[in-house]
Protein backbone atom coordinates (compact mmCIF):
# COMPACT_ATOMS: atom_id res chain seq x y z
CA UNK A 1 0.00 0.00 0.00
CA UNK A 2 3.02 2.30 0.38
CA UNK A 3 3.35 5.18 2.79
CA UNK A 4 0.52 7.62 3.35
CA UNK A 5 0.41 10.97 1.63
CA UNK A 6 1.32 13.89 3.89
CA UNK A 7 -0.69 17.09 3.50
CA UNK A 8 0.12 20.46 5.01
CA UNK A 9 -0.73 24.09 4.31
CA UNK A 10 0.87 27.50 4.80
CA UNK A 11 0.22 31.11 3.82
CA UNK A 12 1.89 31.90 0.50
CA UNK A 13 1.03 35.59 0.30
CA UNK A 14 -1.55 38.35 0.28
CA UNK A 15 -3.13 39.50 -2.97
CA UNK A 16 -3.09 43.25 -3.60
CA UNK A 17 -6.44 45.01 -3.02
CA UNK A 18 -6.75 45.96 -6.71
CA UNK A 19 -6.83 42.23 -7.49
CA UNK A 20 -9.53 41.55 -4.94
CA UNK A 21 -7.26 41.03 -1.92
CA UNK A 22 -7.38 37.84 0.11
CA UNK A 23 -4.84 35.41 1.49
CA UNK A 24 -3.35 32.87 -0.92
CA UNK A 25 -2.46 29.55 0.66
CA UNK A 26 -0.05 26.88 -0.52
CA UNK A 27 -0.78 23.19 0.00
CA UNK A 28 1.98 20.58 0.14
CA UNK A 29 1.21 16.99 -0.86
CA UNK A 30 4.03 14.52 -0.34
CA UNK A 31 4.37 10.80 -1.06
CA UNK A 32 7.56 8.73 -1.09
CA UNK A 33 8.19 9.52 -4.78
CA UNK A 34 6.41 12.82 -5.55
CA UNK A 35 6.04 16.22 -3.85
CA UNK A 36 3.44 18.70 -5.13
CA UNK A 37 2.75 22.32 -4.16
CA UNK A 38 -0.66 23.76 -5.06
CA UNK A 39 -1.98 27.30 -4.59
CA UNK A 40 -5.53 28.40 -3.73
CA UNK A 41 -5.06 31.05 -6.46
CA UNK A 42 -6.14 29.42 -9.73
CA UNK A 43 -5.62 25.92 -8.24
CA UNK A 44 -2.06 26.41 -9.54
CA UNK A 45 0.46 23.56 -9.41
CA UNK A 46 3.41 25.72 -8.33
CA UNK A 47 5.94 22.90 -8.00
CA UNK A 48 6.09 19.19 -8.67
CA UNK A 49 9.16 17.27 -7.62
CA UNK A 50 9.83 13.74 -8.77
CA UNK A 51 12.81 11.42 -8.47
CA UNK A 52 15.22 10.72 -11.29
CA UNK A 53 17.22 7.55 -11.85
CA UNK A 54 19.74 8.85 -9.31
CA UNK A 55 17.05 8.97 -6.62
CA UNK A 56 17.30 12.77 -6.37
CA UNK A 57 14.19 14.96 -6.44
CA UNK A 58 13.89 17.61 -9.12
CA UNK A 59 11.11 20.17 -9.75
CA UNK A 60 9.67 19.48 -13.22
CA UNK A 61 7.08 22.29 -13.61
CA UNK A 62 7.61 25.93 -14.59
CA UNK A 63 6.43 28.67 -12.25
CA UNK A 64 7.46 31.38 -9.82
CA UNK A 65 8.96 31.56 -6.34
CA UNK A 66 6.63 34.34 -5.17
CA UNK A 67 2.97 35.23 -5.40
CA UNK A 68 3.88 38.38 -7.33
CA UNK A 69 4.99 36.24 -10.30
CA UNK A 70 1.58 34.61 -10.47
CA UNK A 71 -0.41 37.86 -10.11
CA UNK A 72 1.42 39.44 -13.07
CA UNK A 73 0.80 38.37 -16.65
CA UNK A 74 2.05 34.85 -17.36
CA UNK A 75 1.04 32.04 -19.72
CA UNK A 76 -1.21 30.13 -17.27
CA UNK A 77 1.69 28.34 -15.54
CA UNK A 78 0.24 25.39 -13.60
CA UNK A 79 -3.26 26.88 -13.46
CA UNK A 80 -6.73 25.46 -13.86
CA UNK A 81 -8.30 27.25 -16.82
CA UNK A 82 -12.02 27.75 -17.45
CA UNK A 83 -14.93 28.01 -17.85
CA UNK A 84 -13.76 26.92 -21.26
CA UNK A 85 -10.16 25.89 -21.83
CA UNK A 86 -8.64 26.52 -25.24
CA UNK A 87 -10.21 28.73 -27.92
CA UNK A 88 -13.75 29.76 -28.85
CA UNK A 89 -13.86 31.26 -32.35
CA UNK A 90 -14.65 34.99 -32.31
CA UNK A 91 -15.54 34.53 -28.61
CA UNK A 92 -19.08 33.80 -29.73
CA UNK A 93 -21.56 30.96 -29.29
CA UNK A 94 -25.32 30.40 -29.25
CA UNK A 95 -27.23 28.43 -26.61
CA UNK A 96 -31.01 27.95 -26.67
CA UNK A 97 -31.34 30.56 -29.42
CA UNK A 98 -29.44 33.24 -27.50
CA UNK A 99 -26.06 34.54 -28.67
CA UNK A 100 -23.32 35.12 -26.12
CA UNK A 101 -20.27 37.31 -26.73
CA UNK A 102 -17.11 36.75 -24.70
CA UNK A 103 -14.04 38.93 -24.22
CA UNK A 104 -11.47 38.47 -27.00
CA UNK A 105 -8.05 37.85 -25.44
CA UNK A 106 -6.31 35.82 -28.14
CA UNK A 107 -6.40 37.65 -31.46
CA UNK A 108 -9.97 37.31 -32.76
CA UNK A 109 -10.78 34.54 -30.26
CA UNK A 110 -11.52 33.94 -26.60
CA UNK A 111 -8.93 31.78 -24.83
CA UNK A 112 -8.97 29.88 -21.51
CA UNK A 113 -12.02 31.57 -20.00
CA UNK A 114 -11.39 35.19 -21.00
CA UNK A 115 -9.88 38.26 -19.33
CA UNK A 116 -10.26 36.95 -15.79
CA UNK A 117 -10.68 33.23 -15.98
CA UNK A 118 -10.50 30.55 -13.29
CA UNK A 119 -6.70 30.88 -13.24
CA UNK A 120 -6.86 34.40 -11.74
CA UNK A 121 -9.34 33.90 -8.90
CA UNK A 122 -9.13 32.66 -5.32
CA UNK A 123 -10.70 29.28 -4.61
CA UNK A 124 -11.98 27.96 -1.26
CA UNK A 125 -9.83 25.05 -0.11
CA UNK A 126 -10.66 21.98 1.93
CA UNK A 127 -7.89 19.65 3.10
CA UNK A 128 -8.44 15.93 2.49
CA UNK A 129 -6.51 13.00 4.00
CA UNK A 130 -4.52 12.55 0.76
CA UNK A 131 -4.97 15.87 -1.02
CA UNK A 132 -6.90 19.11 -1.29
CA UNK A 133 -10.21 20.13 -2.86
CA UNK A 134 -11.02 23.64 -4.14
CA UNK A 135 -14.46 25.13 -4.70
CA UNK A 136 -15.79 28.27 -6.34
CA UNK A 137 -19.04 29.65 -7.64
CA UNK A 138 -18.68 31.33 -11.01
CA UNK A 139 -21.66 33.72 -11.08
CA UNK A 140 -24.12 33.99 -13.97
CA UNK A 141 -22.64 36.32 -16.59
CA UNK A 142 -19.04 36.04 -15.38
CA UNK A 143 -16.82 36.64 -18.44
CA UNK A 144 -20.02 36.55 -20.52
CA UNK A 145 -20.96 32.94 -19.74
CA UNK A 146 -24.55 31.98 -18.79
CA UNK A 147 -25.56 30.38 -15.49
CA UNK A 148 -24.28 30.13 -11.94
CA UNK A 149 -21.60 27.46 -12.20
CA UNK A 150 -20.43 25.59 -9.11
CA UNK A 151 -16.98 24.09 -9.63
CA UNK A 152 -14.90 21.65 -7.58
CA UNK A 153 -11.29 20.80 -8.43
CA UNK A 154 -9.72 18.04 -6.32
CA UNK A 155 -6.06 17.00 -6.28
CA UNK A 156 -5.15 13.69 -4.63
CA UNK A 157 -1.70 12.12 -4.47
CA UNK A 158 -1.10 8.42 -4.10
CA UNK A 159 2.48 7.17 -4.55
CA UNK A 160 3.59 8.36 -8.00
CA UNK A 161 0.08 9.24 -9.16
CA UNK A 162 -1.49 12.70 -8.99
CA UNK A 163 -5.23 12.64 -9.77
CA UNK A 164 -7.08 15.82 -10.74
CA UNK A 165 -10.87 15.58 -10.63
CA UNK A 166 -13.12 18.31 -12.02
CA UNK A 167 -16.82 18.56 -11.17
CA UNK A 168 -19.32 21.26 -12.11
CA UNK A 169 -23.05 21.99 -11.88
CA UNK A 170 -24.91 24.83 -13.56
CA UNK A 171 -28.19 26.75 -13.25
CA UNK A 172 -28.36 27.44 -17.03
CA UNK A 173 -27.02 25.58 -20.05
CA UNK A 174 -23.37 26.62 -20.48
CA UNK A 175 -20.23 25.32 -22.16
CA UNK A 176 -17.70 23.85 -19.70
CA UNK A 177 -14.24 22.51 -20.49
CA UNK A 178 -11.75 22.45 -17.61
CA UNK A 179 -8.08 21.54 -17.68
CA UNK A 180 -4.80 22.15 -15.90
CA UNK A 181 -2.16 24.12 -17.82
CA UNK A 182 1.06 22.91 -16.15
CA UNK A 183 4.26 23.32 -18.16
CA UNK A 184 6.61 20.35 -17.75
CA UNK A 185 10.31 19.79 -18.32
CA UNK A 186 11.32 16.35 -17.06
CA UNK A 187 14.99 17.28 -16.98
CA UNK A 188 14.03 19.90 -14.38
CA UNK A 189 12.41 23.31 -14.70
CA UNK A 190 14.89 25.90 -15.94
CA UNK A 191 16.52 23.43 -18.36
CA UNK A 192 17.07 25.05 -21.73
CA UNK A 193 14.76 22.97 -23.92
CA UNK A 194 12.73 19.76 -24.23
CA UNK A 195 14.39 18.47 -27.42
CA UNK A 196 15.76 15.35 -25.69
CA UNK A 197 12.29 14.27 -24.48
CA UNK A 198 10.45 11.40 -26.13
CA UNK A 199 6.71 11.92 -26.56
CA UNK A 200 4.02 9.50 -27.65
CA UNK A 201 0.34 10.32 -27.95
CA UNK A 202 -2.37 7.64 -28.08
CA UNK A 203 -4.31 9.17 -30.96
CA UNK A 204 -4.99 8.35 -34.60
CA UNK A 205 -5.87 11.90 -35.54
CA UNK A 206 -5.40 15.53 -34.63
CA UNK A 207 -7.32 18.66 -35.57
CA UNK A 208 -5.75 20.87 -38.25
CA UNK A 209 -6.14 24.55 -37.35
CA UNK A 210 -6.26 27.91 -39.13
CA UNK A 211 -3.73 30.64 -38.39
CA UNK A 212 -5.71 31.70 -35.31
CA UNK A 213 -5.53 28.09 -33.97
CA UNK A 214 -9.23 27.31 -34.53
CA UNK A 215 -9.92 23.79 -35.92
CA UNK A 216 -10.79 24.06 -39.61
CA UNK A 217 -12.30 20.72 -40.54
CA UNK A 218 -13.93 17.62 -39.26
CA UNK A 219 -11.70 14.74 -38.32
CA UNK A 220 -11.03 13.03 -41.62
CA UNK A 221 -8.91 10.25 -43.03
CA UNK A 222 -6.57 12.99 -44.26
CA UNK A 223 -5.87 14.13 -40.71
CA UNK A 224 -5.32 10.51 -39.72
CA UNK A 225 -2.73 10.15 -42.49
CA UNK A 226 -1.18 13.47 -41.52
CA UNK A 227 -1.03 12.21 -37.97
CA UNK A 228 1.06 9.21 -38.95
CA UNK A 229 3.16 11.45 -41.17
CA UNK A 230 3.82 13.70 -38.18
CA UNK A 231 5.01 10.65 -36.34
CA UNK A 232 2.64 11.31 -33.48
CA UNK A 233 0.62 8.23 -34.18
CA UNK A 234 -0.16 5.67 -31.57
CA UNK A 235 2.62 4.44 -29.31
CA UNK A 236 5.39 5.87 -31.46
CA UNK A 237 8.13 7.41 -29.39
CA UNK A 238 9.23 10.60 -31.06
CA UNK A 239 12.34 12.43 -29.97
CA UNK A 240 11.04 15.97 -30.03
CA UNK A 241 14.03 17.99 -31.23
CA UNK A 242 14.81 15.71 -34.18
CA UNK A 243 11.15 15.61 -35.09
CA UNK A 244 10.69 19.40 -35.12
CA UNK A 245 13.85 19.72 -37.22
CA UNK A 246 12.94 16.99 -39.70
CA UNK A 247 9.46 18.37 -40.39
CA UNK A 248 10.50 22.06 -40.06
CA UNK A 249 7.90 22.59 -37.36
CA UNK A 250 7.78 25.65 -35.13
CA UNK A 251 6.38 23.41 -32.41
CA UNK A 252 3.07 21.80 -31.53
CA UNK A 253 -0.14 23.47 -30.40
CA UNK A 254 -2.68 20.91 -31.49
CA UNK A 255 -5.58 18.91 -30.13
CA UNK A 256 -5.21 15.16 -30.52
CA UNK A 257 -8.43 13.14 -30.69
CA UNK A 258 -8.59 10.29 -28.19
CA UNK A 259 -10.91 7.31 -28.47
CA UNK A 260 -14.36 8.16 -27.21
CA UNK A 261 -15.00 6.43 -23.90
CA UNK A 262 -15.99 7.59 -20.44
CA UNK A 263 -13.42 5.26 -18.93
CA UNK A 264 -9.88 6.06 -17.85
CA UNK A 265 -7.33 5.41 -20.58
CA UNK A 266 -3.75 6.30 -21.41
CA UNK A 267 -3.59 9.51 -23.49
CA UNK A 268 0.11 10.35 -23.67
CA UNK A 269 3.53 9.50 -22.36
CA UNK A 270 6.59 11.73 -22.01
CA UNK A 271 10.01 10.29 -21.25
CA UNK A 272 13.36 11.90 -20.54
CA UNK A 273 15.96 9.18 -21.25
CA UNK A 274 18.94 10.96 -19.60
CA UNK A 275 17.26 11.05 -16.15
CA UNK A 276 14.89 8.11 -16.66
CA UNK A 277 11.90 10.27 -15.67
CA UNK A 278 8.60 9.28 -17.24
CA UNK A 279 5.18 10.89 -17.03
CA UNK A 280 2.02 9.22 -18.24
CA UNK A 281 -1.25 11.10 -18.72
CA UNK A 282 -4.47 9.12 -18.29
CA UNK A 283 -7.87 10.76 -18.67
CA UNK A 284 -11.61 10.44 -19.23
CA UNK A 285 -11.57 13.42 -21.64
CA UNK A 286 -11.97 13.11 -25.44
CA UNK A 287 -8.94 15.23 -26.34
CA UNK A 288 -5.46 16.29 -25.32
CA UNK A 289 -3.75 19.51 -26.40
CA UNK A 290 -0.04 19.03 -26.97
CA UNK A 291 1.77 22.36 -26.72
CA UNK A 292 5.53 22.86 -26.83
CA UNK A 293 5.85 26.32 -25.24
CA UNK A 294 6.17 28.05 -28.62
CA UNK A 295 5.22 31.43 -27.13
CA UNK A 296 7.77 31.38 -24.32
CA UNK A 297 10.45 33.89 -25.28
CA UNK A 298 12.87 34.10 -22.36
CA UNK A 299 11.33 37.31 -21.02
CA UNK A 300 9.78 35.64 -17.95
CA UNK A 301 12.03 34.99 -14.99
CA UNK A 302 10.83 31.90 -13.20
CA UNK A 303 11.91 29.96 -10.14
CA UNK A 304 15.48 30.68 -9.09
CA UNK A 305 15.46 33.69 -11.48
CA UNK A 306 15.89 31.36 -14.46
CA UNK A 307 14.47 32.57 -17.77
CA UNK A 308 12.11 30.34 -19.75
CA UNK A 309 12.95 30.39 -23.48
CA UNK A 310 10.91 28.96 -26.37
CA UNK A 311 10.45 25.17 -26.23
CA UNK A 312 11.71 24.98 -22.63
CA UNK A 313 8.56 23.09 -21.54
CA UNK A 314 5.61 21.13 -22.87
CA UNK A 315 1.94 20.97 -21.88
CA UNK A 316 -0.38 17.99 -22.21
CA UNK A 317 -3.78 19.53 -21.50
CA UNK A 318 -6.61 16.99 -21.28
CA UNK A 319 -9.78 18.61 -22.57
CA UNK A 320 -12.73 18.61 -24.87
CA UNK A 321 -11.92 19.75 -28.39
CA UNK A 322 -11.28 23.45 -29.16
CA UNK A 323 -14.30 25.51 -30.28
CA UNK A 324 -16.57 22.48 -29.69
CA UNK A 325 -19.44 24.77 -28.67
CA UNK A 326 -19.56 25.96 -32.31
CA UNK A 327 -18.94 22.57 -33.93
CA UNK A 328 -21.96 20.25 -33.58
CA UNK A 329 -20.00 17.18 -34.78
CA UNK A 330 -17.37 17.62 -32.02
CA UNK A 331 -17.86 15.99 -28.59
CA UNK A 332 -20.49 17.99 -26.69
CA UNK A 333 -19.27 20.60 -24.18
CA UNK A 334 -22.66 21.94 -23.08
CA UNK A 335 -23.59 21.26 -19.46
CA UNK A 336 -27.33 21.31 -18.70
CA UNK A 337 -28.97 22.12 -15.36
CA UNK A 338 -29.46 18.89 -13.42
CA UNK A 339 -26.39 17.28 -15.00
CA UNK A 340 -22.93 17.01 -13.48
CA UNK A 341 -19.70 17.63 -15.37
CA UNK A 342 -17.25 15.06 -14.00
CA UNK A 343 -13.81 14.36 -15.48
CA UNK A 344 -10.57 13.04 -14.03
CA UNK A 345 -6.99 13.20 -15.26
CA UNK A 346 -4.22 11.12 -13.72
CA UNK A 347 -0.56 12.09 -14.00
CA UNK A 348 1.61 9.06 -13.29
CA UNK A 349 5.27 9.75 -12.53
CA UNK A 350 7.91 7.03 -12.56
CA UNK A 351 11.59 6.40 -13.14
PDB file of C-alpha atoms in Angstrom, residues 58-63 183-193 302-309 312-313:
ATOM      1  CA  UNK A  58      13.889  17.611  -9.124  1.00  0.00           C
ATOM      2  CA  UNK A  59      11.113  20.169  -9.751  1.00  0.00           C
ATOM      3  CA  UNK A  60       9.674  19.484 -13.220  1.00  0.00           C
ATOM      4  CA  UNK A  61       7.083  22.287 -13.615  1.00  0.00           C
ATOM      5  CA  UNK A  62       7.610  25.926 -14.591  1.00  0.00           C
ATOM      6  CA  UNK A  63       6.427  28.665 -12.249  1.00  0.00           C
ATOM      7  CA  UNK A 183       4.265  23.318 -18.160  1.00  0.00           C
ATOM      8  CA  UNK A 184       6.612  20.349 -17.755  1.00  0.00           C
ATOM      9  CA  UNK A 185      10.305  19.794 -18.320  1.00  0.00           C
ATOM     10  CA  UNK A 186      11.320  16.353 -17.061  1.00  0.00           C
ATOM     11  CA  UNK A 187      14.993  17.279 -16.984  1.00  0.00           C
ATOM     12  CA  UNK A 188      14.034  19.901 -14.377  1.00  0.00           C
ATOM     13  CA  UNK A 189      12.414  23.311 -14.701  1.00  0.00           C
ATOM     14  CA  UNK A 190      14.890  25.900 -15.937  1.00  0.00           C
ATOM     15  CA  UNK A 191      16.520  23.434 -18.356  1.00  0.00           C
ATOM     16  CA  UNK A 192      17.070  25.054 -21.729  1.00  0.00           C
ATOM     17  CA  UNK A 193      14.758  22.965 -23.921  1.00  0.00           C
ATOM     18  CA  UNK A 302      10.827  31.897 -13.200  1.00  0.00           C
ATOM     19  CA  UNK A 303      11.913  29.958 -10.138  1.00  0.00           C
ATOM     20  CA  UNK A 304      15.483  30.679  -9.092  1.00  0.00           C
ATOM     21  CA  UNK A 305      15.460  33.695 -11.480  1.00  0.00           C
ATOM     22  CA  UNK A 306      15.892  31.360 -14.464  1.00  0.00           C
ATOM     23  CA  UNK A 307      14.469  32.574 -17.766  1.00  0.00           C
ATOM     24  CA  UNK A 308      12.115  30.344 -19.746  1.00  0.00           C
ATOM     25  CA  UNK A 309      12.947  30.393 -23.481  1.00  0.00           C
ATOM     26  CA  UNK A 312      11.705  24.984 -22.625  1.00  0.00           C
ATOM     27  CA  UNK A 313       8.556  23.094 -21.539  1.00  0.00           C
TER      28      UNK A 313
END
